[in-house]
Coordinates of C-alpha atoms and ligand atoms in Angstrom, one line a residue:
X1 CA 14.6 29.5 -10.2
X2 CA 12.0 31.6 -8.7
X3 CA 10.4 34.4 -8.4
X4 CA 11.7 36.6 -5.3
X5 CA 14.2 39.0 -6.8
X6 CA 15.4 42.3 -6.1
X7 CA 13.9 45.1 -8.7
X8 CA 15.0 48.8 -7.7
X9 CA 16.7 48.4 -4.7
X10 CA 13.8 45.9 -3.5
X11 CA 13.3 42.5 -2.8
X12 CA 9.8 42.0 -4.9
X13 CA 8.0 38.8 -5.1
X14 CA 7.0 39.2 -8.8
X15 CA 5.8 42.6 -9.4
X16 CA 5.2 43.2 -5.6
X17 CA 7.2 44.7 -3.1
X18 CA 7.4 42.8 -0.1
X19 CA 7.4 46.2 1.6
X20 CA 4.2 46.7 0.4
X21 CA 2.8 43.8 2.0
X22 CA 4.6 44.6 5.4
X23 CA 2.7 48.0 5.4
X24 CA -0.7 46.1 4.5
X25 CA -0.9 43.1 6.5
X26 CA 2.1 43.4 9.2
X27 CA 4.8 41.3 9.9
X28 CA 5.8 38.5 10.5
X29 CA 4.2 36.8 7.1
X30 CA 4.2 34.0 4.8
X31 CA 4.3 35.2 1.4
X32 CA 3.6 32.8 -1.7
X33 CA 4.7 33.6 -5.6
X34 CA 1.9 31.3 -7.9
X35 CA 4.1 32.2 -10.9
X36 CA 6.9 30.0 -8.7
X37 CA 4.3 27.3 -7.6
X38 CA 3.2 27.1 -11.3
X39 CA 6.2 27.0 -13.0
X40 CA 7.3 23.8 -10.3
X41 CA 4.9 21.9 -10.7
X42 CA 4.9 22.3 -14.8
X43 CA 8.6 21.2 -14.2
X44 CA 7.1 17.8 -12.4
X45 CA 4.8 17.5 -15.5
X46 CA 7.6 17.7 -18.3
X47 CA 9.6 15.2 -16.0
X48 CA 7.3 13.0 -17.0
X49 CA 5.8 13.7 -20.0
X50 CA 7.2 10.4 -22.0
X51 CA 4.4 8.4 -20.2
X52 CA 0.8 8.9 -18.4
X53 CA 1.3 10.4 -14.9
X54 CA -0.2 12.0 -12.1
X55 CA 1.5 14.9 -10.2
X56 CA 0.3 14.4 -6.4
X57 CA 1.3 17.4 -4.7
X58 CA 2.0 16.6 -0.8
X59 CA -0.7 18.4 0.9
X60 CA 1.7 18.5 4.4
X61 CA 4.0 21.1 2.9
X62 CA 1.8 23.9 2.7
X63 CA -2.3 23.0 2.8
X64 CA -3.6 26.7 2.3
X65 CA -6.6 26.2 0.3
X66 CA -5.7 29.3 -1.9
X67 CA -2.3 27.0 -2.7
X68 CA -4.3 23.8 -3.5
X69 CA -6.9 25.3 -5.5
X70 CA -3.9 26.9 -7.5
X71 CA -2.4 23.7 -8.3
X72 CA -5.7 21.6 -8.8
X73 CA -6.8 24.0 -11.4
X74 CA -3.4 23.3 -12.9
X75 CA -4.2 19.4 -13.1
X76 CA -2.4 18.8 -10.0
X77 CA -3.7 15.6 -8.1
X78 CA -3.0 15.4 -4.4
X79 CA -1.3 13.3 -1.8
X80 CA -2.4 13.5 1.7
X81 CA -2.6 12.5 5.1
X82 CA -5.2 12.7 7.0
X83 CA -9.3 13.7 7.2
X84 CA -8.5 17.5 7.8
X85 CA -6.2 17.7 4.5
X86 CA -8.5 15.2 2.4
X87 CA -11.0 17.7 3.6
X88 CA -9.0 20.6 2.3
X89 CA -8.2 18.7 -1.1
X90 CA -11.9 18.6 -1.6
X91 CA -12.7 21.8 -0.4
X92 CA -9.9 23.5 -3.0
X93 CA -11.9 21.4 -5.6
X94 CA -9.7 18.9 -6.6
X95 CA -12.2 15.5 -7.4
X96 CA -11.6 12.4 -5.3
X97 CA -10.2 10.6 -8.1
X98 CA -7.0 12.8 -8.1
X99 CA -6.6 12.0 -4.2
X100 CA -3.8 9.5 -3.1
X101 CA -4.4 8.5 1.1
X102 CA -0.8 7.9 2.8
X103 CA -0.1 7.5 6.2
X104 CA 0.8 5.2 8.7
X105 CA -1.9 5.9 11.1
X106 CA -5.4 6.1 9.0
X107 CA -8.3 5.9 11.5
X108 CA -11.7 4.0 10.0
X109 CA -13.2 7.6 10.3
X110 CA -10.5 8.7 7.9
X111 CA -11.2 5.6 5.6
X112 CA -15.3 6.5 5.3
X113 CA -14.6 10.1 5.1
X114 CA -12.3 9.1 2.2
X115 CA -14.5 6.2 0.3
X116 CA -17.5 8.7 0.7
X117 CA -16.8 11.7 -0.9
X118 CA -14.6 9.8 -3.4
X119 CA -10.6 8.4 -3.7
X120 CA -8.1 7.0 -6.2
X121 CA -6.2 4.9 -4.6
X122 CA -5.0 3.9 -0.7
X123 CA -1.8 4.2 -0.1
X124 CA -1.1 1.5 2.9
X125 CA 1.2 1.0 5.2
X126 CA 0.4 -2.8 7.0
X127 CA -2.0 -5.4 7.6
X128 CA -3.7 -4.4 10.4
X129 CA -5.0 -1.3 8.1
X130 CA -5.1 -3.5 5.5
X131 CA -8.2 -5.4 7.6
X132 CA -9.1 -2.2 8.5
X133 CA -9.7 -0.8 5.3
X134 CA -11.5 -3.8 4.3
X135 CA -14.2 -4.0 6.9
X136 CA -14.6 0.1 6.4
X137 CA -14.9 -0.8 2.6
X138 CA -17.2 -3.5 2.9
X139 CA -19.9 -1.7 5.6
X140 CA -20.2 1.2 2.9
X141 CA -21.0 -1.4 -0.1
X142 CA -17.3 -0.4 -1.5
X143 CA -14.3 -1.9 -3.6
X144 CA -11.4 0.2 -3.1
X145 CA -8.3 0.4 -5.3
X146 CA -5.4 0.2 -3.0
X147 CA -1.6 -0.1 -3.4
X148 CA 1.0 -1.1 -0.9
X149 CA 3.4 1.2 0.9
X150 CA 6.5 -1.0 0.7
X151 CA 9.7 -0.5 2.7
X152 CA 12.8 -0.7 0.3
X153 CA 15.4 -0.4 2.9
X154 CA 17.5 2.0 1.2
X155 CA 19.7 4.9 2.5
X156 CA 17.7 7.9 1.3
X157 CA 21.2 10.1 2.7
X158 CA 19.2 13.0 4.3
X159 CA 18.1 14.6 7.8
X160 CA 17.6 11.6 10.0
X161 CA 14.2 12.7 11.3
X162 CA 13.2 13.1 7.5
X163 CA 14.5 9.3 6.4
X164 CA 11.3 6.9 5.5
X165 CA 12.7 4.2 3.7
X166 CA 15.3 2.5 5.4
X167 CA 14.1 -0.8 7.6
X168 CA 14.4 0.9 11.1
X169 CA 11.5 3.2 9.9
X170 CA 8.2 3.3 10.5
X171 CA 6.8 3.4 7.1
X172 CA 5.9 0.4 4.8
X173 CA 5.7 -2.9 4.9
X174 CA 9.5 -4.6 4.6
X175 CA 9.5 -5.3 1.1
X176 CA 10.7 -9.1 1.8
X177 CA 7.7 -9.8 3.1
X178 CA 5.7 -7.9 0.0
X179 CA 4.2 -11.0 -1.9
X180 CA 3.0 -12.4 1.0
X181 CA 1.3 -9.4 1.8
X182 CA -0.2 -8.2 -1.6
X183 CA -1.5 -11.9 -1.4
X184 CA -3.1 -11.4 1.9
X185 CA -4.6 -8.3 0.2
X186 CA -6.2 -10.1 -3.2
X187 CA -8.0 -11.9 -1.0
X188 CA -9.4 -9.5 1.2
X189 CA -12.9 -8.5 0.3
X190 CA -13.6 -4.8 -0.4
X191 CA -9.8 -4.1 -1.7
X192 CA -8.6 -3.8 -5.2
X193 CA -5.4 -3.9 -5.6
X194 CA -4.0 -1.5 -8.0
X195 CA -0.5 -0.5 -7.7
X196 CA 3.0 -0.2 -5.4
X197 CA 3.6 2.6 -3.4
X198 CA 7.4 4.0 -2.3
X199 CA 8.4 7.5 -0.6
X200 CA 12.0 6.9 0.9
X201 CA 12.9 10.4 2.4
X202 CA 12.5 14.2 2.1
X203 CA 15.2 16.6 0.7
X204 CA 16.9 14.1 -1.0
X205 CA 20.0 16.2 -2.5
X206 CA 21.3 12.6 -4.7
X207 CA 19.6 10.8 -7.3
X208 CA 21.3 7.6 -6.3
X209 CA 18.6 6.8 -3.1
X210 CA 15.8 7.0 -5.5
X211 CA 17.4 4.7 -8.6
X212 CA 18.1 2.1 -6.0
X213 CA 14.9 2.4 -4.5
X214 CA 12.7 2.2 -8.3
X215 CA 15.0 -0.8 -9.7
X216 CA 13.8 -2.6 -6.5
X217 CA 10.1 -1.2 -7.3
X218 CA 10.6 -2.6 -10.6
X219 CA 11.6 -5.8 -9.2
X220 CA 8.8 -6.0 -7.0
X221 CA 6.4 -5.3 -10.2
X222 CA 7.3 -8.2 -12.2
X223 CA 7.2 -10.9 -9.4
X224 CA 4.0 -9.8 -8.4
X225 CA 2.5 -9.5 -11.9
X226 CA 4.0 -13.2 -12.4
X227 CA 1.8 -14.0 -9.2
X228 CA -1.4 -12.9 -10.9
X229 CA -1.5 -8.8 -9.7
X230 CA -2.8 -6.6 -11.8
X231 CA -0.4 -4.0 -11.1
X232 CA -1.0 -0.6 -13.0
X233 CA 0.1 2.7 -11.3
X234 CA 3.5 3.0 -9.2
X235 CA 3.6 5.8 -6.8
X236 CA 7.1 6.8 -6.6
X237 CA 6.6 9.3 -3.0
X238 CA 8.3 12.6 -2.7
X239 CA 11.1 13.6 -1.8
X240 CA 13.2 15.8 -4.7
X241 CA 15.5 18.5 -2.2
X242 CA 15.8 22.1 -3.1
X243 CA 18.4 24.1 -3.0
X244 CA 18.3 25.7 0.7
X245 CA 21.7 27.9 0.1
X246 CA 21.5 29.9 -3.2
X247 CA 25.2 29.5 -3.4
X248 CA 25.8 26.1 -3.1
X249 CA 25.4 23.2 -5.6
X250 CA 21.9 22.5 -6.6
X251 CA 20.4 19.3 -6.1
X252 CA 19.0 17.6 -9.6
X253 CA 16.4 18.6 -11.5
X254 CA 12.9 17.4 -11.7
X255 CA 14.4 16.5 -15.2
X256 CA 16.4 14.5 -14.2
X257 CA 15.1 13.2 -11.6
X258 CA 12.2 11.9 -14.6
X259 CA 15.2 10.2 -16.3
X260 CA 15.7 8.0 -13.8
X261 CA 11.7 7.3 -13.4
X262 CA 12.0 6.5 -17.0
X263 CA 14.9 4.5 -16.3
X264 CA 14.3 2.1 -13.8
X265 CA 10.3 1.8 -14.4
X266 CA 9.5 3.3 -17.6
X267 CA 9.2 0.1 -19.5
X268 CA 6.5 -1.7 -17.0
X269 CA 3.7 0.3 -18.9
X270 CA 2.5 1.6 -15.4
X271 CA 1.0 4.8 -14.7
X272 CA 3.4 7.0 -12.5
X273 CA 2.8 8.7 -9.5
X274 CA 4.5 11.1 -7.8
X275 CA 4.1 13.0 -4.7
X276 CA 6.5 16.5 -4.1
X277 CA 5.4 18.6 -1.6
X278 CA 8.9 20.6 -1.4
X279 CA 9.9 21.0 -4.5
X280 CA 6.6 22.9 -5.6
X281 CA 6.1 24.7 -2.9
X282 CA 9.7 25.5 -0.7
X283 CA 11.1 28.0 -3.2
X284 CA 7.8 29.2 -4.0
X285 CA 7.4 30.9 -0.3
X286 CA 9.2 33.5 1.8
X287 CA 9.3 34.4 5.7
X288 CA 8.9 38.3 5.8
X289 CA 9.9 39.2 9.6
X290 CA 10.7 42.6 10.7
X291 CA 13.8 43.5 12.8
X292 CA 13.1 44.8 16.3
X293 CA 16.5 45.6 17.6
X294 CA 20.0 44.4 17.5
X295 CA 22.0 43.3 20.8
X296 CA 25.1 43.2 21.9
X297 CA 26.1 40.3 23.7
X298 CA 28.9 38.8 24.5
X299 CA 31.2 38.4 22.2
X300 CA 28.6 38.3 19.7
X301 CA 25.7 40.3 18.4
X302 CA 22.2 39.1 18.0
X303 CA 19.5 40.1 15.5
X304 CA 16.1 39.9 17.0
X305 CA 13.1 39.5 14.6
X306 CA 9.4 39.5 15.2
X307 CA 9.1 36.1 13.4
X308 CA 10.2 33.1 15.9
X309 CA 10.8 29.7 15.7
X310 CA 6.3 28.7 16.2
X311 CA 6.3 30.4 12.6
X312 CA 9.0 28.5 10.9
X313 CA 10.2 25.7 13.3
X314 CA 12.8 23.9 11.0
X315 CA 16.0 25.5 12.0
X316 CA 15.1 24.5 15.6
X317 CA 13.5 21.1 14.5
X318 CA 15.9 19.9 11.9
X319 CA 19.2 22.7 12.1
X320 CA 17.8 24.0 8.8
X321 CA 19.3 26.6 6.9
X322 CA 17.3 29.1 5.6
X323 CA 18.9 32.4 3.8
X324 CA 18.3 35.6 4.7
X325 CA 18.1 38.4 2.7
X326 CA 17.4 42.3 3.7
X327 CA 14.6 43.6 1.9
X328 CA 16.0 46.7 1.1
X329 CA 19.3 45.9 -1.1
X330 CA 22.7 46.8 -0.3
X331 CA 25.5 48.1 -2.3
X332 CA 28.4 45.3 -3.9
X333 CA 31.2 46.0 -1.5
X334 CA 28.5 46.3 1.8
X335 CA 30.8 45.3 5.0
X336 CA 28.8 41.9 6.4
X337 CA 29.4 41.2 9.9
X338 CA 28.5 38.3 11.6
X339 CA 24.9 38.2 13.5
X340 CA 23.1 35.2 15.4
X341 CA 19.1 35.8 14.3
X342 CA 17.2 35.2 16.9
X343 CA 13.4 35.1 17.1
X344 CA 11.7 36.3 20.8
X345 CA 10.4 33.0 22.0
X346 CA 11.8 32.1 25.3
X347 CA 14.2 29.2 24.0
X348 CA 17.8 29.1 23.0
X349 CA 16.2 27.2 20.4
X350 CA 14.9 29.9 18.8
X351 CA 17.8 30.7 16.9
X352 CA 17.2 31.3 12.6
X353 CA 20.6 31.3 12.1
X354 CA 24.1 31.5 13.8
X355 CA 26.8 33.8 12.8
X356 CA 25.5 34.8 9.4
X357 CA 27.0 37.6 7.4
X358 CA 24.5 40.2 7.6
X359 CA 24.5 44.0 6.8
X360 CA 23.6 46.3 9.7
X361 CA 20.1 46.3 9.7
X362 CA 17.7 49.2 11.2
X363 CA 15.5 48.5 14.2
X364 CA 12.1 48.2 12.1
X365 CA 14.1 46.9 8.7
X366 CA 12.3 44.0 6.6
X367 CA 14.4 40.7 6.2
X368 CA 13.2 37.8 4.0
X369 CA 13.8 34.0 5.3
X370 CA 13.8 32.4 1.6
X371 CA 12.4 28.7 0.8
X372 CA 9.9 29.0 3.5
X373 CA 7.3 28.0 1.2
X374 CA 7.3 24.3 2.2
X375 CA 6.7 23.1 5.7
X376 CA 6.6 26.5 7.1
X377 CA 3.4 27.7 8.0
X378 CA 1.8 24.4 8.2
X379 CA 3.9 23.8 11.3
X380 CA 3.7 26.5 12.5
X381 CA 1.8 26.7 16.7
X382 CA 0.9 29.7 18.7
X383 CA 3.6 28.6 20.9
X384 CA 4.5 31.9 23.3
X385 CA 0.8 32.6 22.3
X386 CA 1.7 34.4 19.0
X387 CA -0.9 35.0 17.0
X388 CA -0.9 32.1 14.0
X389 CA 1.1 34.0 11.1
X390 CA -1.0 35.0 8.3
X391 CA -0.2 34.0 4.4
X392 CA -0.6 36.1 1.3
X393 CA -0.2 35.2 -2.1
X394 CA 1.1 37.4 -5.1
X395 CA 0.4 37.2 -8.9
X396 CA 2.0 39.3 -10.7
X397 CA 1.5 43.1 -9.4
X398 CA -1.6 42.0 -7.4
X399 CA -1.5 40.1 -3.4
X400 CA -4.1 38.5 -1.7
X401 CA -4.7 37.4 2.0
X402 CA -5.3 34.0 1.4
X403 CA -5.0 33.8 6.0
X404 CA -5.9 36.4 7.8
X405 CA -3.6 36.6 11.1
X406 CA -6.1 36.2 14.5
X407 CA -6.4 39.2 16.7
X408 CA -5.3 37.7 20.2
X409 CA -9.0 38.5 20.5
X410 CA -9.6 36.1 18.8
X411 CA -7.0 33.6 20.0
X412 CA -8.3 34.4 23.4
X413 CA -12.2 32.9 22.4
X414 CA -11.4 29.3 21.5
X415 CA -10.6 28.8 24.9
X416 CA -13.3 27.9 27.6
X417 CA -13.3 28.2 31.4
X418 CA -15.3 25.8 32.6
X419 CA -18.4 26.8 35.1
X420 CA -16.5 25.4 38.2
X421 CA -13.7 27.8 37.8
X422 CA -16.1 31.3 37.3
Ligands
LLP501 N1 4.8 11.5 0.3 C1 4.9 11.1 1.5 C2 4.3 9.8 1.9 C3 5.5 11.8 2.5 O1 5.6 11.4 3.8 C4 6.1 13.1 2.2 C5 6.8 13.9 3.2 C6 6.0 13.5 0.8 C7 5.3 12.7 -0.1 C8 6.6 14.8 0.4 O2 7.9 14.9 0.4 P1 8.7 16.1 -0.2 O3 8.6 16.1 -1.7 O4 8.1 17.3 0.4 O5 10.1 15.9 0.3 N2 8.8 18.7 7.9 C9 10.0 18.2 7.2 C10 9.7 17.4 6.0 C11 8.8 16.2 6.3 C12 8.5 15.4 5.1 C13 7.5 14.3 5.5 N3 7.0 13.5 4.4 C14 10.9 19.4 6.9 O6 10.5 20.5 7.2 O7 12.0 19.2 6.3

């Protein structure tokens, strides 16, 4: 459930008319419902209620500082992934001892950044970081708790580019080769080892994946314990889907999804982790784009927008689906006819949607691209060189700006010519 409904004739987000932002801050914009956000991430927290828990939300899928600071204040802990969105945990004021590191790729930079200004746990990903870490840790006179990303080769049965956790990937360590590693990692000086860490996939849509994945966790616990580990949290990753099509069949429950936590690992006495990004945030979000005209081409019709495929680049990255609704509603009974939505960037691939039952919609109409609020504007480039689209949040009848969108001015002044070209 969320919080993008149509009151009066008008898709609102809450109490505010997504008109009304249009007029005030132009389109195309990303606009965020915090009772939405809230009411997610409360669902994370009754998941898990039957045991102590942390609720990392994953920084990557949407780091506006107005969004962390909204969920940090709510107890949230954080997940990230790198200096620039440790930097952003921190600066939303969420304490280093609710920050998880993940990553594959952590530069020592990263890793003193990190241990300086405070972190609960490491998440890593293999032992050359694992030597890393402990040469950054020991020049800084630190001990830091870590756990160990493994690898549980499991079929997580979503978007291939979004798959973590089978042994092809990238991610982890291959969890045959755990307890060698964790031993490797006792006796490195400067590392304390603390706990296991999992994330098999993104929009997961099956509960399945994730049981298989934790009974192997669980597994993994005991035979490490037996070897003398003191292990005490499990990170369980992300991952949860959302229901991209309000039609179809929704994906489980955080509630559910819980159960299963509480099934497969809930009698090891460990503190749980967890780390959604989507689930918080993707429903929480819409795209609010503007028609500019409609064209006929051949044999079919094409609905341009002003937002493109640099604002939201999932249904050119991944063939995402994202509904679309018109801002201003239409009558039961409305004859749909079949558009291709189409943003003005110079690729084929900038297609939202293909043959979609739309009402005809005026040149200047406002259309709303739902669960937008993950992974949305934090990919988004100034590919095309489009200004950077702006955010706004709503709370209740009040928005905010929490992004401003760049004049083209000011687009224009991070650039430099150098001397020898004046
Ligand atoms: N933890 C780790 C270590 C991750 O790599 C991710 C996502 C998450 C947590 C959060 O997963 P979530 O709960 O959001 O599924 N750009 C893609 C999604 C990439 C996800 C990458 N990792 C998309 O737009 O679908």
């Amino acid at each position: 459930m969320d919080h993008f409904n149509y009151k009066g004739g008008a898709l609102h987000a809450e109490d505010v008319a997504l008109a009304e932002i249009a007029r005030a801050v132009g389109t195309p914009v990303y606009v965020y419902s915090t009772a939405t956000l809230t009411r997610h991430f409360n669902l994370f927290r009754q998941a898990l209620d039957w045991t102590d828990h942390l609720v990392c939300f994953a920084v990557k899928a949407n780091s506006n500082l107005a969004v962390l600071k909204l969920l940090g204040d709510l107890g949230a802990g954080m997940d990230v992934v790198s200096g620039g969105e440790y930097a952003r945990a921190r600066a939303a004021g969420v304490p280093g001892e609710r920050i998880v590191f993940s990553g594959v790729g952590k530069t020592r930079e990263e890793m003193a950044q990190a241990i300086r200004g405070g972190i609960r746990q490491f998440n890593v990903e293999s032992e050359p970081e694992l030597a890393a870490l402990s040469q950054v840790a020991q020049s800084l006179g630190a001990t830091v708790p870590i756990a160990v990303r493994v690898n549980p080769d499991v079929d997580a049965k979503t978007h291939a580019k979004i798959a973590t956790g089978k042994s092809e990937n990238k991610f982890g360590i291959p969890i045959a080769r755990a307890r060698e590693v964790y031993a490797h990692a006792a006796a490195l000086p400067g590392l304390q080892v603390v706990g296991i860490d999992m994330h098999i996939g993104s929009q997961l849509t099956d509960l399945e994946p994730f049981r298989q994945a934790y009974t192997r966790m669980a597994d993994l616990c005991l035979a490490l314990r037996a070897d003398g580990h003191p292990i005490m949290r499990l990170d369980l990753g992300g991952g949860l889907g959302i229901p991209y099509r309000r039609d179809n069949a929704a994906p489980p429950l955080p509630i559910e999804y819980g159960q299963v936590v509480r099934e497969t690992v809930g009698d090891l006495g460990c503190e749980i982790e967890i780390e959604p990004g989507r689930n918080i945030a993707g429903n929480a979000g819409v795209l609010l784009a503007s028609v500019i005209w409609t064209k006929q081409g051949e044999g079919r019709d094409f609905l341009i927008v002003d937002a493109a495929m640099n604002d939201l680049i999932r249904p050119a990255m991944y063939d995402a689906h994202h509904d679309i609704l018109p801002v201003r509603e239409r009558a039961p009974g409305t004859d749909p006819a079949p558009v291709d939505v189409v943003g003005p960037v110079c690729e084929t691939g900038d297609t939202f949607a293909r043959g979609v039952p739309l009402p005809r919609l005026e040149d200047g109409e406002l259309v709303a691209f739902r669960s937008a609020g993950a992974y949305g504007a934090v990919m988004a480039s100034e590919y095309n060189s489009r200004p950077l689209v702006p955010e706004v949040l709503v709370a209740g009848d009040r928005f905010d700006v929490i992004r401003p969108r760049p004049t083209i001015e000011e687009m224009l002044a991070r650039d430099r010519i150098p001397d020898w070209l004046t």
